[in-house]
Amino acid sequence: MPRIPLTWLAEHVELPDDLTAERLAADLVRVGLEEEAVHPAAVTGPLVVGRVVERVPEPQKNGKTINWCQVDVGDHNGTAEDGTRTPRGIVCGAHNFDVGDHVVVALPGTVLPGPFAIASRKTYGHVSDGMICSSRELGLGDDHDGIIVLAQLGIEAAPGTDARALLGLGDEVLEINVTPDRGYCFAMRGVAREYSHATGAVFTDRGLAAPGADADVATTGGFPVEVRDEAPIHGVPGADRFVARVVRGIDASAPSPSWMQQRLTQAGMRPISLAVDVTNYVMLDLGQPLHAYDLASLTAPITVRRARAGERLTTLDGVDRALDAEDLLITDGPDAARVIGLAGVMGGADTEVSATTTDVLVEAAHFDPVTVARTARRHKLPSEAAKRFERGVDPQLPRVAVARVVELLVEHGGGTPDPVLTDVDATTPAPVLRLPLALPSRLIGLDLDAATVTGYLRAIGCTVGEVAGTGEDAVVAVTVPTWRPDLAAPVDLVEEVARLHGYDAIPSVAPRSPVGLGLTPAQRRRRRVADALAGSGWVETLSYPFVGTAQLDALALPADDARRTMLRLANPMSAEQPYLRTSLLVTLLETARRNVARGASDLAVFEVGAVTLPRPGTPAAPVPPVAERPSADVLDAIRAAVPAQPRQVAGVLTGQREPAGWWGAGRPADHADAIDAVRLLGETLGVELVVEADADRAPWHPGRCARFRTTHGALVGHAGELHPNVVRALGLPARACAFEVDLDVLLAAAPAGEVVAREVSTFPVAKEDVALVVSADVPVAEVLAAVRAGAAASPTGDVLESARLFDVYTGEQVGEGHRSLAFALRLRAADRTLTADETAAVRAAVVEEAERRFGATLRA
């Protein structure tokens, strides 16, 4: 985020003398620039100019030599008994100053960056009444070898003068948040323009307002430059302007001026060297990224081209990078063989300016935002230059910025600029938009006349033509400014009109809610599913849909399991979880594991969410162009490449399902609870489910897993106890249970329309219990189905209201290999009270059907 020192901003726009960072933030927010932070002054308290009147070197036992100094600090001097003013005594370990030098003194009460509070203290046998400061101690740079001597910085001031004002250390700095479409506000020039819009202050454009800075310089015969882009992205060349000029005989080791170092530091940049500091300063000032090359390391011509297979580059940060065919490069040499920079992102280490450099080539170019953005993200290199280029840089700035850099290099490093420069210019004219003058009023909701609309457009830099037509048909041609590439349609101009008019001046009108609309039937059913589970004691959770193969391994999924075919993310949040889940249970179990690890062992959690099921062999989706609407074929190809994303419902049970208390012992959760949860979902949606045993479905226990299907055979899901190995791998309590259901299958099987409740009979219920002895390998669900079928086929009619298993017995009385299943039947007729003979007939029909299907016998 750009940082705005107030004194720097004042060079572009008139600021009130009493302006504070808070007030500036309030002014800028009115035009859409939000405050990120206010950074207070770097130094607080009495930081003053001092004159050294005496310096006495004193060797110490540790081998060091300190200086006992008497420093005149003007009105801040001490007072002797006779009323005369006396210099302050200060201990200093530096030796790069002498008597008569003017230095910077931090008096007691000063707080330096760190924060580091200054106080009088006894040291080396003296009471040091303050501190003589170095650049590093003041946060002005990394120089800690000696203290600041003001004469060396070209500063003259009397003792006692406020040094914070001289060095800019008392400035507040405002940090702002810039939206992607306002890239020009990454410079003082752009922010100053917006402050002018907000307050009406006089703005002086120091960018394009001075195009004659190098008007007499020839543009032929300069350093050779070629721009070749044989593979433009979406047909847009990677570079359409390249300006370069040579400055010879500079002293590259000369320090940057203190004011420049101070401003760079305030803006959040570290001063490095004269050439680098000057290019960074101009970039922050005008918004044009620049680069300085050591001319001696270059071989003509410079060529801008796309990368070739196998090319690499060591960038200025010391990282060796493998280049991609989409990367736009700066190269040199007759065959453009040597790569010397990533265009618009970062230069290479081979051609950087060093302390021995004498001749410098200064470059400023205009690069395609898409090309730069892709390169910066591909190499994870979000440089200051890339931030600006990917948001759009003014194509008319390169020549102005180069002229300013050359001026500063000559002023502070000596040297002579070549009488010629290179300007390869293939830029296109700024677009002309036809704006209906009635459009702003219609979209904003205010009555704005033509003069007001065109006045706002001229204020932002647009050139407005003559009005064509009258009344509602009036249209005006608007040429957008070159620094606003975001203005691409008439509605963009309307947005600018609204912004400058003031969002606070636009009335708020609540839209009228249309009658009769609401949730769709499918949405209501999905909500009923969640409500039913929550009403049964389950807690809904939400997990991230990202998984890794280690999570699937923990569930013991076979290598050929379809759930292992996952879609990999191009830019995952974590390298350990680079895939989209194919099973909701995978991420829900991770939620359960985390809760159990934190002490919550009694869980009943569920989640409703989507999974991603890629189809093997599906081609990748094409990347559509960003500058135009994709064609119908491209959109169809994108839709075809989107994988299926069905909704699932999953739940996990651990620990106690019913807690113990004064009412008695608790009950641990078991596989029946998970199975009942799925049955509850079916009942809620009015879907009849068929339950079957499933001995081969990971991650469930082979003998305690149920498979659910619809009456038409569609697989709904699974429920039961988790495999002991899975429970151990996840660190869950023993005999943890889970279910996973395809909600879309359930919804598709649900009856159309709303489920209508049956009329409740007013006649009493009749109770019959029946205990059937069957083979131990017969599933309970199949016996229960036989019970219901027998009851429905009885002579009494279909009077079965419910059938519930309430006891399972194995032992000598039923014989080895058999078990007794006891069912509680609840019978009720809608039109009469059932007689004993009728209920007995139902009971007999149930036994007969069970005997026919499984050879069941009635337990004595």
PDB file of N, CA and C in Angstrom, residues 721-749:
ATOM      1  N   GLU A 721     -20.388 -47.965  11.690  1.00  0.00           N
ATOM      2  CA  GLU A 721     -19.231 -47.755  12.557  1.00  0.00           C
ATOM      3  C   GLU A 721     -17.964 -47.688  11.722  1.00  0.00           C
ATOM      4  N   LEU A 722     -17.075 -46.768  12.055  1.00  0.00           N
ATOM      5  CA  LEU A 722     -15.817 -46.631  11.327  1.00  0.00           C
ATOM      6  C   LEU A 722     -14.887 -47.792  11.645  1.00  0.00           C
ATOM      7  N   HIS A 723     -14.037 -48.109  10.691  1.00  0.00           N
ATOM      8  CA  HIS A 723     -13.075 -49.200  10.873  1.00  0.00           C
ATOM      9  C   HIS A 723     -12.125 -48.869  12.025  1.00  0.00           C
ATOM     10  N   PRO A 724     -11.799 -49.823  12.871  1.00  0.00           N
ATOM     11  CA  PRO A 724     -10.902 -49.539  14.005  1.00  0.00           C
ATOM     12  C   PRO A 724      -9.567 -48.935  13.585  1.00  0.00           C
ATOM     13  N   ASN A 725      -9.022 -49.364  12.446  1.00  0.00           N
ATOM     14  CA  ASN A 725      -7.746 -48.791  11.989  1.00  0.00           C
ATOM     15  C   ASN A 725      -7.896 -47.307  11.643  1.00  0.00           C
ATOM     16  N   VAL A 726      -9.045 -46.944  11.070  1.00  0.00           N
ATOM     17  CA  VAL A 726      -9.299 -45.538  10.750  1.00  0.00           C
ATOM     18  C   VAL A 726      -9.444 -44.729  12.028  1.00  0.00           C
ATOM     19  N   VAL A 727     -10.153 -45.283  12.999  1.00  0.00           N
ATOM     20  CA  VAL A 727     -10.334 -44.592  14.272  1.00  0.00           C
ATOM     21  C   VAL A 727      -8.992 -44.330  14.935  1.00  0.00           C
ATOM     22  N   ARG A 728      -8.098 -45.341  14.914  1.00  0.00           N
ATOM     23  CA  ARG A 728      -6.773 -45.157  15.513  1.00  0.00           C
ATOM     24  C   ARG A 728      -5.953 -44.135  14.740  1.00  0.00           C
ATOM     25  N   ALA A 729      -6.019 -44.184  13.415  1.00  0.00           N
ATOM     26  CA  ALA A 729      -5.228 -43.258  12.596  1.00  0.00           C
ATOM     27  C   ALA A 729      -5.636 -41.811  12.829  1.00  0.00           C
ATOM     28  N   LEU A 730      -6.930 -41.593  13.104  1.00  0.00           N
ATOM     29  CA  LEU A 730      -7.421 -40.227  13.291  1.00  0.00           C
ATOM     30  C   LEU A 730      -7.420 -39.797  14.760  1.00  0.00           C
ATOM     31  N   GLY A 731      -7.114 -40.715  15.648  1.00  0.00           N
ATOM     32  CA  GLY A 731      -7.110 -40.358  17.064  1.00  0.00           C
ATOM     33  C   GLY A 731      -8.490 -40.113  17.627  1.00  0.00           C
ATOM     34  N   LEU A 732      -9.516 -40.813  17.093  1.00  0.00           N
ATOM     35  CA  LEU A 732     -10.888 -40.646  17.561  1.00  0.00           C
ATOM     36  C   LEU A 732     -11.195 -41.663  18.657  1.00  0.00           C
ATOM     37  N   PRO A 733     -12.224 -41.413  19.466  1.00  0.00           N
ATOM     38  CA  PRO A 733     -12.636 -42.405  20.461  1.00  0.00           C
ATOM     39  C   PRO A 733     -13.046 -43.717  19.802  1.00  0.00           C
ATOM     40  N   ALA A 734     -12.894 -44.807  20.531  1.00  0.00           N
ATOM     41  CA  ALA A 734     -13.216 -46.120  19.998  1.00  0.00           C
ATOM     42  C   ALA A 734     -14.670 -46.182  19.535  1.00  0.00           C
ATOM     43  N   ARG A 735     -14.899 -46.935  18.452  1.00  0.00           N
ATOM     44  CA  ARG A 735     -16.219 -47.216  17.902  1.00  0.00           C
ATOM     45  C   ARG A 735     -16.937 -45.949  17.428  1.00  0.00           C
ATOM     46  N   ALA A 736     -16.160 -44.993  16.933  1.00  0.00           N
ATOM     47  CA  ALA A 736     -16.757 -43.804  16.326  1.00  0.00           C
ATOM     48  C   ALA A 736     -17.563 -44.210  15.095  1.00  0.00           C
ATOM     49  N   CYS A 737     -18.630 -43.473  14.825  1.00  0.00           N
ATOM     50  CA  CYS A 737     -19.547 -43.809  13.734  1.00  0.00           C
ATOM     51  C   CYS A 737     -19.682 -42.626  12.779  1.00  0.00           C
ATOM     52  N   ALA A 738     -20.181 -42.910  11.583  1.00  0.00           N
ATOM     53  CA  ALA A 738     -20.324 -41.844  10.592  1.00  0.00           C
ATOM     54  C   ALA A 738     -21.344 -42.243   9.545  1.00  0.00           C
ATOM     55  N   PHE A 739     -21.868 -41.242   8.852  1.00  0.00           N
ATOM     56  CA  PHE A 739     -22.710 -41.495   7.679  1.00  0.00           C
ATOM     57  C   PHE A 739     -22.346 -40.482   6.600  1.00  0.00           C
ATOM     58  N   GLU A 740     -22.607 -40.842   5.357  1.00  0.00           N
ATOM     59  CA  GLU A 740     -22.380 -39.952   4.215  1.00  0.00           C
ATOM     60  C   GLU A 740     -23.452 -40.252   3.186  1.00  0.00           C
ATOM     61  N   VAL A 741     -24.176 -39.206   2.761  1.00  0.00           N
ATOM     62  CA  VAL A 741     -25.330 -39.360   1.891  1.00  0.00           C
ATOM     63  C   VAL A 741     -25.226 -38.376   0.739  1.00  0.00           C
ATOM     64  N   ASP A 742     -25.603 -38.833  -0.451  1.00  0.00           N
ATOM     65  CA  ASP A 742     -25.682 -37.945  -1.615  1.00  0.00           C
ATOM     66  C   ASP A 742     -27.026 -37.217  -1.545  1.00  0.00           C
ATOM     67  N   LEU A 743     -26.992 -35.952  -1.148  1.00  0.00           N
ATOM     68  CA  LEU A 743     -28.226 -35.194  -0.955  1.00  0.00           C
ATOM     69  C   LEU A 743     -28.955 -34.980  -2.275  1.00  0.00           C
ATOM     70  N   ASP A 744     -28.215 -34.807  -3.365  1.00  0.00           N
ATOM     71  CA  ASP A 744     -28.870 -34.591  -4.659  1.00  0.00           C
ATOM     72  C   ASP A 744     -29.698 -35.808  -5.064  1.00  0.00           C
ATOM     73  N   VAL A 745     -29.214 -37.026  -4.768  1.00  0.00           N
ATOM     74  CA  VAL A 745     -29.982 -38.235  -5.078  1.00  0.00           C
ATOM     75  C   VAL A 745     -31.256 -38.277  -4.244  1.00  0.00           C
ATOM     76  N   LEU A 746     -31.132 -37.918  -2.970  1.00  0.00           N
ATOM     77  CA  LEU A 746     -32.313 -37.881  -2.108  1.00  0.00           C
ATOM     78  C   LEU A 746     -33.339 -36.881  -2.610  1.00  0.00           C
ATOM     79  N   LEU A 747     -32.867 -35.691  -2.970  1.00  0.00           N
ATOM     80  CA  LEU A 747     -33.797 -34.656  -3.441  1.00  0.00           C
ATOM     81  C   LEU A 747     -34.466 -35.074  -4.742  1.00  0.00           C
ATOM     82  N   ALA A 748     -33.723 -35.777  -5.611  1.00  0.00           N
ATOM     83  CA  ALA A 748     -34.304 -36.222  -6.873  1.00  0.00           C
ATOM     84  C   ALA A 748     -35.377 -37.281  -6.648  1.00  0.00           C
ATOM     85  N   ALA A 749     -35.221 -38.078  -5.579  1.00  0.00           N
ATOM     86  CA  ALA A 749     -36.191 -39.134  -5.290  1.00  0.00           C
ATOM     87  C   ALA A 749     -37.376 -38.632  -4.488  1.00  0.00           C
TER      88      ALA A 749
END
